[in-house]
Every structure is written in structure tokens, then in C-alpha cells.
GROMACS .gro file of C-alpha atoms in nm:
model
  272
    1THR     CA    1 -21.312   9.647  -7.437
    2GLU     CA    2 -21.197   9.323  -7.579
    3SER     CA    3 -20.908   9.417  -7.705
    4SER     CA    4 -20.617   9.635  -7.772
    5PRO     CA    5 -20.655   9.865  -8.092
    6HIS     CA    6 -20.252   9.789  -8.158
    7SER     CA    7 -20.368   9.444  -8.235
    8TYR     CA    8 -20.582   9.537  -8.574
    9THR     CA    9 -20.442   9.906  -8.675
   10GLY     CA   10 -20.198   9.700  -8.911
   11MET     CA   11 -20.488   9.621  -9.130
   12MET     CA   12 -20.432   9.996  -9.231
   13SER     CA   13 -20.139   9.952  -9.353
   14ASP     CA   14 -20.033   9.862  -9.721
   15PRO     CA   15 -20.038   9.421  -9.724
   16PHE     CA   16 -19.690   9.378  -9.894
   17PHE     CA   17 -19.479   9.557  -9.688
   18GLY     CA   18 -19.643   9.748  -9.386
   19ARG     CA   19 -19.849   9.425  -9.273
   20PRO     CA   20 -19.605   9.159  -9.267
   21VAL     CA   21 -19.375   9.342  -9.074
   22GLY     CA   22 -19.623   9.435  -8.841
   23LEU     CA   23 -19.648   9.828  -8.919
   24GLY     CA   24 -19.960   9.930  -8.727
   25GLY     CA   25 -20.062  10.231  -8.521
   26LEU     CA   26 -19.837  10.248  -8.275
   27ALA     CA   27 -19.511  10.137  -8.466
   28ALA     CA   28 -19.620  10.355  -8.765
   29ALA     CA   29 -19.678  10.716  -8.459
   30ALA     CA   30 -19.282  10.586  -8.321
   31LEU     CA   31 -19.179  10.629  -8.708
   32GLN     CA   32 -19.350  10.935  -8.675
   33ALA     CA   33 -19.243  11.101  -8.365
   34ARG     CA   34 -18.826  11.021  -8.471
   35ALA     CA   35 -18.891  11.189  -8.778
   36TRP     CA   36 -19.012  11.478  -8.654
   37ILE     CA   37 -18.771  11.490  -8.377
   38GLU     CA   38 -18.505  11.444  -8.578
   39ALA     CA   39 -18.643  11.703  -8.838
   40SER     CA   40 -18.722  11.951  -8.594
   41GLY     CA   41 -18.438  11.949  -8.383
   42ALA     CA   42 -18.673  11.932  -8.093
   43PRO     CA   43 -18.606  11.771  -7.735
   44ALA     CA   44 -18.749  11.437  -7.692
   45ARG     CA   45 -18.861  11.615  -7.326
   46ALA     CA   46 -19.083  11.783  -7.542
   47LEU     CA   47 -19.302  11.479  -7.575
   48ALA     CA   48 -19.318  11.406  -7.203
   49GLU     CA   49 -19.395  11.821  -7.140
   50VAL     CA   50 -19.671  11.765  -7.357
   51ALA     CA   51 -19.776  11.422  -7.184
   52ALA     CA   52 -19.788  11.637  -6.807
   53LYS     CA   53 -19.970  11.881  -6.956
   54ASN     CA   54 -20.253  11.715  -7.078
   55ARG     CA   55 -20.272  11.456  -6.804
   56THR     CA   56 -20.324  11.737  -6.543
   57ASN     CA   57 -20.608  11.934  -6.793
   58GLY     CA   58 -20.766  11.550  -6.780
   59ALA     CA   59 -20.756  11.574  -6.432
   60ARG     CA   60 -21.004  11.858  -6.389
   61ASN     CA   61 -21.228  11.704  -6.668
   62PRO     CA   62 -21.484  11.441  -6.508
   63LEU     CA   63 -21.560  11.281  -6.888
   64ALA     CA   64 -21.164  11.192  -6.918
   65HIS     CA   65 -21.086  10.835  -6.854
   66LEU     CA   66 -20.756  10.914  -6.764
   67ARG     CA   67 -20.780  11.140  -6.426
   68GLU     CA   68 -20.440  11.137  -6.233
   69ALA     CA   69 -20.198  11.396  -6.280
   70VAL     CA   70 -19.869  11.275  -6.378
   71SER     CA   71 -19.513  11.462  -6.370
   72VAL     CA   72 -19.285  11.536  -6.666
   73GLU     CA   73 -19.001  11.302  -6.496
   74GLU     CA   74 -19.282  11.025  -6.393
   75VAL     CA   75 -19.387  11.031  -6.797
   76GLU     CA   76 -19.002  10.986  -6.921
   77ALA     CA   77 -18.958  10.731  -6.639
   78SER     CA   78 -19.214  10.526  -6.789
   79PRO     CA   79 -19.184  10.204  -6.953
   80VAL     CA   80 -19.098  10.252  -7.402
   81ALA     CA   81 -19.399  10.177  -7.565
   82ALA     CA   82 -19.204  10.185  -7.894
   83SER     CA   83 -18.894  10.391  -7.900
   84PRO     CA   84 -18.867  10.687  -7.863
   85LEU     CA   85 -19.252  10.667  -7.783
   86ARG     CA   86 -19.326  10.641  -7.364
   87THR     CA   87 -19.616  10.468  -7.219
   88LEU     CA   88 -19.732  10.769  -7.067
   89GLU     CA   89 -19.680  10.973  -7.424
   90VAL     CA   90 -19.975  10.711  -7.570
   91SER     CA   91 -20.320  10.751  -7.544
   92PRO     CA   92 -20.498  10.484  -7.379
   93ALA     CA   93 -20.763  10.241  -7.503
   94SER     CA   94 -21.094  10.405  -7.360
   95ASP     CA   95 -21.483  10.337  -7.411
   96GLY     CA   96 -21.657  10.611  -7.490
   97ALA     CA   97 -21.916  10.777  -7.721
   98ALA     CA   98 -22.016  11.076  -7.901
   99ALA     CA   99 -22.288  11.239  -8.063
  100MET     CA  100 -22.390  11.564  -8.246
  101VAL     CA  101 -22.734  11.741  -8.361
  102VAL     CA  102 -22.707  11.915  -8.674
  103ALA     CA  103 -22.982  12.166  -8.767
  104VAL     CA  104 -23.013  12.441  -9.017
  105GLU     CA  105 -22.995  12.779  -8.887
  106GLU     CA  106 -23.375  12.850  -8.847
  107ARG     CA  107 -23.424  12.544  -8.665
  108ALA     CA  108 -23.127  12.546  -8.416
  109ARG     CA  109 -23.230  12.886  -8.276
  110GLU     CA  110 -23.528  12.716  -8.194
  111ILE     CA  111 -23.381  12.422  -7.997
  112HIS     CA  112 -23.110  12.534  -7.851
  113PRO     CA  113 -23.050  12.899  -7.674
  114ARG     CA  114 -22.716  12.939  -7.800
  115PRO     CA  115 -22.642  12.750  -8.103
  116VAL     CA  116 -22.270  12.647  -8.196
  117TRP     CA  117 -22.220  12.764  -8.553
  118ILE     CA  118 -21.983  12.548  -8.815
  119GLU     CA  119 -21.781  12.846  -8.964
  120GLY     CA  120 -21.524  12.650  -9.144
  121ALA     CA  121 -21.474  12.259  -9.201
  122GLY     CA  122 -21.167  12.111  -9.397
  123TYR     CA  123 -21.123  11.760  -9.482
  124SER     CA  124 -20.755  11.583  -9.661
  125HIS     CA  125 -20.687  11.251  -9.670
  126ASP     CA  126 -20.307  11.158  -9.790
  127LEU     CA  127 -20.319  10.852 -10.048
  128ALA     CA  128 -19.947  10.745  -9.949
  129TYR     CA  129 -19.883  10.511  -9.699
  130PRO     CA  130 -19.623  10.533  -9.408
  131GLY     CA  131 -19.266  10.508  -9.587
  132HIS     CA  132 -19.453  10.679  -9.920
  133ARG     CA  133 -19.454  11.022  -9.736
  134ASN     CA  134 -19.255  11.260  -9.508
  135LEU     CA  135 -19.412  11.126  -9.157
  136ALA     CA  136 -19.242  11.461  -9.045
  137ARG     CA  137 -19.501  11.672  -9.157
  138LEU     CA  138 -19.891  11.668  -9.130
  139LYS     CA  139 -19.942  11.738  -9.514
  140SER     CA  140 -20.314  11.659  -9.514
  141CYS     CA  141 -20.348  11.854  -9.181
  142ARG     CA  142 -20.188  12.171  -9.329
  143GLU     CA  143 -20.461  12.118  -9.621
  144ALA     CA  144 -20.765  12.065  -9.401
  145SER     CA  145 -20.692  12.348  -9.187
  146GLU     CA  146 -20.628  12.584  -9.461
  147ARG     CA  147 -20.957  12.501  -9.573
  148ALA     CA  148 -21.144  12.518  -9.288
  149PHE     CA  149 -20.983  12.861  -9.203
  150ARG     CA  150 -21.057  13.035  -9.539
  151MET     CA  151 -21.446  12.879  -9.474
  152ALA     CA  152 -21.426  13.099  -9.159
  153ARG     CA  153 -21.270  13.403  -9.305
  154VAL     CA  154 -20.972  13.310  -8.994
  155ARG     CA  155 -20.606  13.434  -9.161
  156SER     CA  156 -20.476  13.317  -8.778
  157ALA     CA  157 -20.612  13.074  -8.616
  158VAL     CA  158 -20.394  13.235  -8.311
  159ARG     CA  159 -20.499  13.563  -8.342
  160GLN     CA  160 -20.876  13.524  -8.436
  161THR     CA  161 -21.000  13.166  -8.221
  162ASN     CA  162 -20.927  13.122  -7.898
  163PHE     CA  163 -20.773  12.773  -7.814
  164ALA     CA  164 -20.819  12.378  -8.009
  165GLU     CA  165 -20.902  12.085  -7.921
  166VAL     CA  166 -20.709  11.821  -8.093
  167SER     CA  167 -20.677  11.471  -8.133
  168GLU     CA  168 -20.297  11.400  -7.998
  169CYS     CA  169 -20.301  11.015  -7.990
  170PHE     CA  170 -19.959  11.022  -7.956
  171ALA     CA  171 -19.777  11.340  -7.775
  172HIS     CA  172 -19.550  11.428  -8.018
  173GLN     CA  173 -19.881  11.472  -8.272
  174GLU     CA  174 -19.937  11.743  -8.061
  175LEU     CA  175 -19.658  11.948  -8.125
  176MET     CA  176 -19.707  11.836  -8.504
  177LEU     CA  177 -20.044  11.987  -8.500
  178TYR     CA  178 -19.904  12.306  -8.350
  179GLU     CA  179 -19.723  12.346  -8.734
  180ALA     CA  180 -20.024  12.248  -8.931
  181LEU     CA  181 -20.254  12.424  -8.804
  182GLY     CA  182 -20.045  12.737  -8.798
  183LEU     CA  183 -20.012  12.812  -8.426
  184ALA     CA  184 -19.651  12.796  -8.432
  185PRO     CA  185 -19.386  12.817  -8.735
  186ALA     CA  186 -19.238  12.509  -8.879
  187GLY     CA  187 -18.970  12.411  -8.604
  188GLU     CA  188 -19.125  12.630  -8.357
  189ALA     CA  189 -19.357  12.409  -8.148
  190ALA     CA  190 -19.130  12.291  -7.919
  191ARG     CA  191 -19.081  12.662  -7.850
  192PHE     CA  192 -19.439  12.737  -7.846
  193LEU     CA  193 -19.494  12.490  -7.573
  194ASP     CA  194 -19.255  12.610  -7.351
  195SER     CA  195 -19.346  12.992  -7.406
  196GLY     CA  196 -19.662  12.824  -7.199
  197ALA     CA  197 -19.919  12.934  -7.441
  198THR     CA  198 -20.051  12.591  -7.435
  199ARG     CA  199 -20.151  12.571  -7.124
  200PRO     CA  200 -20.507  12.666  -6.978
  201ASP     CA  201 -20.372  13.023  -6.835
  202GLY     CA  202 -20.212  13.072  -7.188
  203ASP     CA  203 -20.271  13.281  -7.480
  204TYR     CA  204 -20.369  13.017  -7.695
  205PRO     CA  205 -20.508  12.672  -7.462
  206VAL     CA  206 -20.458  12.357  -7.657
  207ASN     CA  207 -20.680  12.038  -7.530
  208PRO     CA  208 -20.810  12.211  -7.190
  209SER     CA  209 -20.957  11.881  -7.148
  210GLY     CA  210 -20.698  11.655  -7.163
  211GLY     CA  211 -20.718  11.551  -7.509
  212ALA     CA  212 -20.682  11.205  -7.627
  213LEU     CA  213 -20.385  11.113  -7.436
  214CYS     CA  214 -20.655  11.120  -7.119
  215GLY     CA  215 -20.974  10.930  -7.356
  216ASP     CA  216 -20.931  10.786  -7.689
  217PRO     CA  217 -21.265  10.613  -7.749
  218GLY     CA  218 -21.188  10.505  -8.065
  219VAL     CA  219 -21.380  10.670  -8.392
  220ALA     CA  220 -21.531  10.880  -8.152
  221THR     CA  221 -21.235  11.069  -8.031
  222GLY     CA  222 -21.264  11.362  -8.307
  223LEU     CA  223 -21.618  11.393  -8.229
  224ALA     CA  224 -21.563  11.411  -7.847
  225ARG     CA  225 -21.324  11.714  -7.961
  226VAL     CA  226 -21.636  11.878  -8.124
  227GLY     CA  227 -21.803  11.819  -7.790
  228GLU     CA  228 -21.542  11.960  -7.553
  229VAL     CA  229 -21.509  12.281  -7.797
  230CYS     CA  230 -21.908  12.330  -7.737
  231LEU     CA  231 -21.880  12.297  -7.360
  232GLN     CA  232 -21.616  12.566  -7.331
  233LEU     CA  233 -21.822  12.792  -7.578
  234TRP     CA  234 -22.161  12.712  -7.372
  235ARG     CA  235 -21.952  12.781  -7.060
  236LYS     CA  236 -22.045  12.427  -6.919
  237ALA     CA  237 -21.695  12.297  -6.897
  238GLY     CA  238 -21.680  12.284  -6.524
  239ALA     CA  239 -21.355  12.273  -6.369
  240HIS     CA  240 -21.188  12.306  -6.674
  241GLN     CA  241 -21.340  12.608  -6.849
  242LEU     CA  242 -21.114  12.861  -6.973
  243GLU     CA  243 -21.160  13.198  -6.860
  244PRO     CA  244 -21.229  13.416  -7.007
  245ALA     CA  245 -21.445  13.222  -7.156
  246PRO     CA  246 -21.416  13.148  -7.564
  247THR     CA  247 -21.629  13.273  -7.796
  248ARG     CA  248 -21.479  13.041  -8.105
  249GLY     CA  249 -21.245  12.731  -8.081
  250VAL     CA  250 -21.061  12.509  -8.331
  251ALA     CA  251 -21.158  12.103  -8.303
  252HIS     CA  252 -20.953  11.828  -8.495
  253ALA     CA  253 -21.026  11.477  -8.598
  254ALA     CA  254 -20.753  11.256  -8.726
  255SER     CA  255 -20.736  10.870  -8.884
  256GLY     CA  256 -20.526  10.656  -9.023
  257LEU     CA  257 -20.135  10.579  -8.958
  258ALA     CA  258 -19.959  10.862  -8.857
  259MET     CA  259 -20.259  11.075  -8.908
  260GLN     CA  260 -20.310  10.979  -9.278
  261SER     CA  261 -20.665  11.212  -9.274
  262ASN     CA  262 -20.725  11.482  -9.103
  263LEU     CA  263 -21.075  11.704  -9.016
  264VAL     CA  264 -21.058  12.054  -8.876
  265TYR     CA  265 -21.376  12.264  -8.773
  266VAL     CA  266 -21.380  12.601  -8.670
  267LEU     CA  267 -21.699  12.642  -8.411
  268GLY     CA  268 -21.816  13.033  -8.252
  269THR     CA  269 -22.102  13.147  -8.118
  270ASP     CA  270 -22.097  13.517  -8.207
  271ARG     CA  271 -22.369  13.502  -8.507
  272GLU     CA  272 -22.603  13.773  -8.579
   0.00000   0.00000   0.00000
């Protein structure tokens, strides 16, 4: 509430080269977006399409910070935040909190009629600062997802899970996550988006809640994704409930400049 997160994210940058030139979260994300666009050949318009999709989803979510749908054209006409990112392609600074009750299996069955099970979890952290790693690829997210999917015995996220909630604090990051999570082959994220698969009525919805672009409460953003997956699995998501109701979802959290650290959960309700 007191300040913009962009005023202090530079503290995550290296003290010798990054901080003196103002390399914070927004600047690092802009460099990442440019690197990904150039490496993938995807049009910049794809970022606006992600933002418009998620803002449309968020308009149906009472827990979202931003609840007004916007068009692709409105996103493209919004002011530049840090080239190539526009204002509506950047998450808002939101107030919020999230909590999760974790229990052993026997206790979970006692306290909830339909527990959500953590079937897999994976974490990875890239040791290199921006400028010392390939910003066009989310290496640590790929590693985290592989660990989570291996634990959950998931060979294909698209075929063996129903949807995903990801922490895309900047629009291009959702596109990058399609590839890092194995939802789309490398270089095919924009086509995956254009296919309509990630819309609420698509084959693999991504961020039916509106995602971080509709609400980014600091360090609670990732846990909010877990909460949104649980609401969907419990069939309590209200106006943004997916149909048919999913039984297995992927939740993603990230931290650090340009998604330096990533955490992936596979969550489900089917269990004998």
C-alpha cells in the first residue's frame, strides 16, 4: 500500500552492475520479454492477447484486484511501462493474503470432506543473475516442473492434468510458462495461445482466475494460485468455475528477477 514494488525489487539485483543502473523487477522483466520475443519469433501482440484473456477471466472473479475486462486493442494502446511491456501487461501492486492448511492424510480426511492432495512438488532456483543467464528460457521452472511431474507420475501435463494457475506478473511470462511447463513445445507458445486452448472453454485453461495480472499481492501471489486451484477442484470457484469440473490442476509460483526461482505443485482430488 505504501509504495510500488518496483521501488525496491532492485535489491534482488547484483550490487556491482545491476543495482547502480536501476535493474529491478520491471526492467528485468522487460529485458526478458525482449529476449523471449527475439528468440521465439512470437509477435508482441501475443502479450496483449494474454493480458486481455486474463483480464476477461478476472472480471468474473470476486477475489481479483482488477475486475474490468479489456480488449487487445486497449492493452496495445496503454502506455509503455518498460519497452516492450505496456502498462496493462504488468501486474498491479495488490494488497492480499493467502493461507493453506496442510495435514497428514488421516487428519485431512477428518477435517475436510474432499481434501486436495499434493501429488507432486518441485522447486528450482537459478544461481545466475539476469545478464548472466539466458533470459529467453525459464530453466529453473522447467526443472521444478519436471520434479513435480515425476513425483506425481505425470508424463504429459496437457493430457494428465486439467488446467493451470501460474504466476505471470508480466504478460510474456505466461507464454514462457507454457513452454517451461511442457504445455507447448519450444517456440510454439504463441500458437498454443492462438489455438484457444488456454481460454476457460479451451482444452487446457490457464489462469481462469485472471492470474497475477489481475491481482499480485506480493509474496502471497504463488499461494493464491494454489488457493485458486483448490477452489476449482472443490467446485467452489463461482462465476469462473471450469466445466466440466477439473480433478487435477497445476499451481505455479515464482520469485526473483525474471523468474529466478520457481515452484510447481500438482494438486488433485482423486485418491483411493
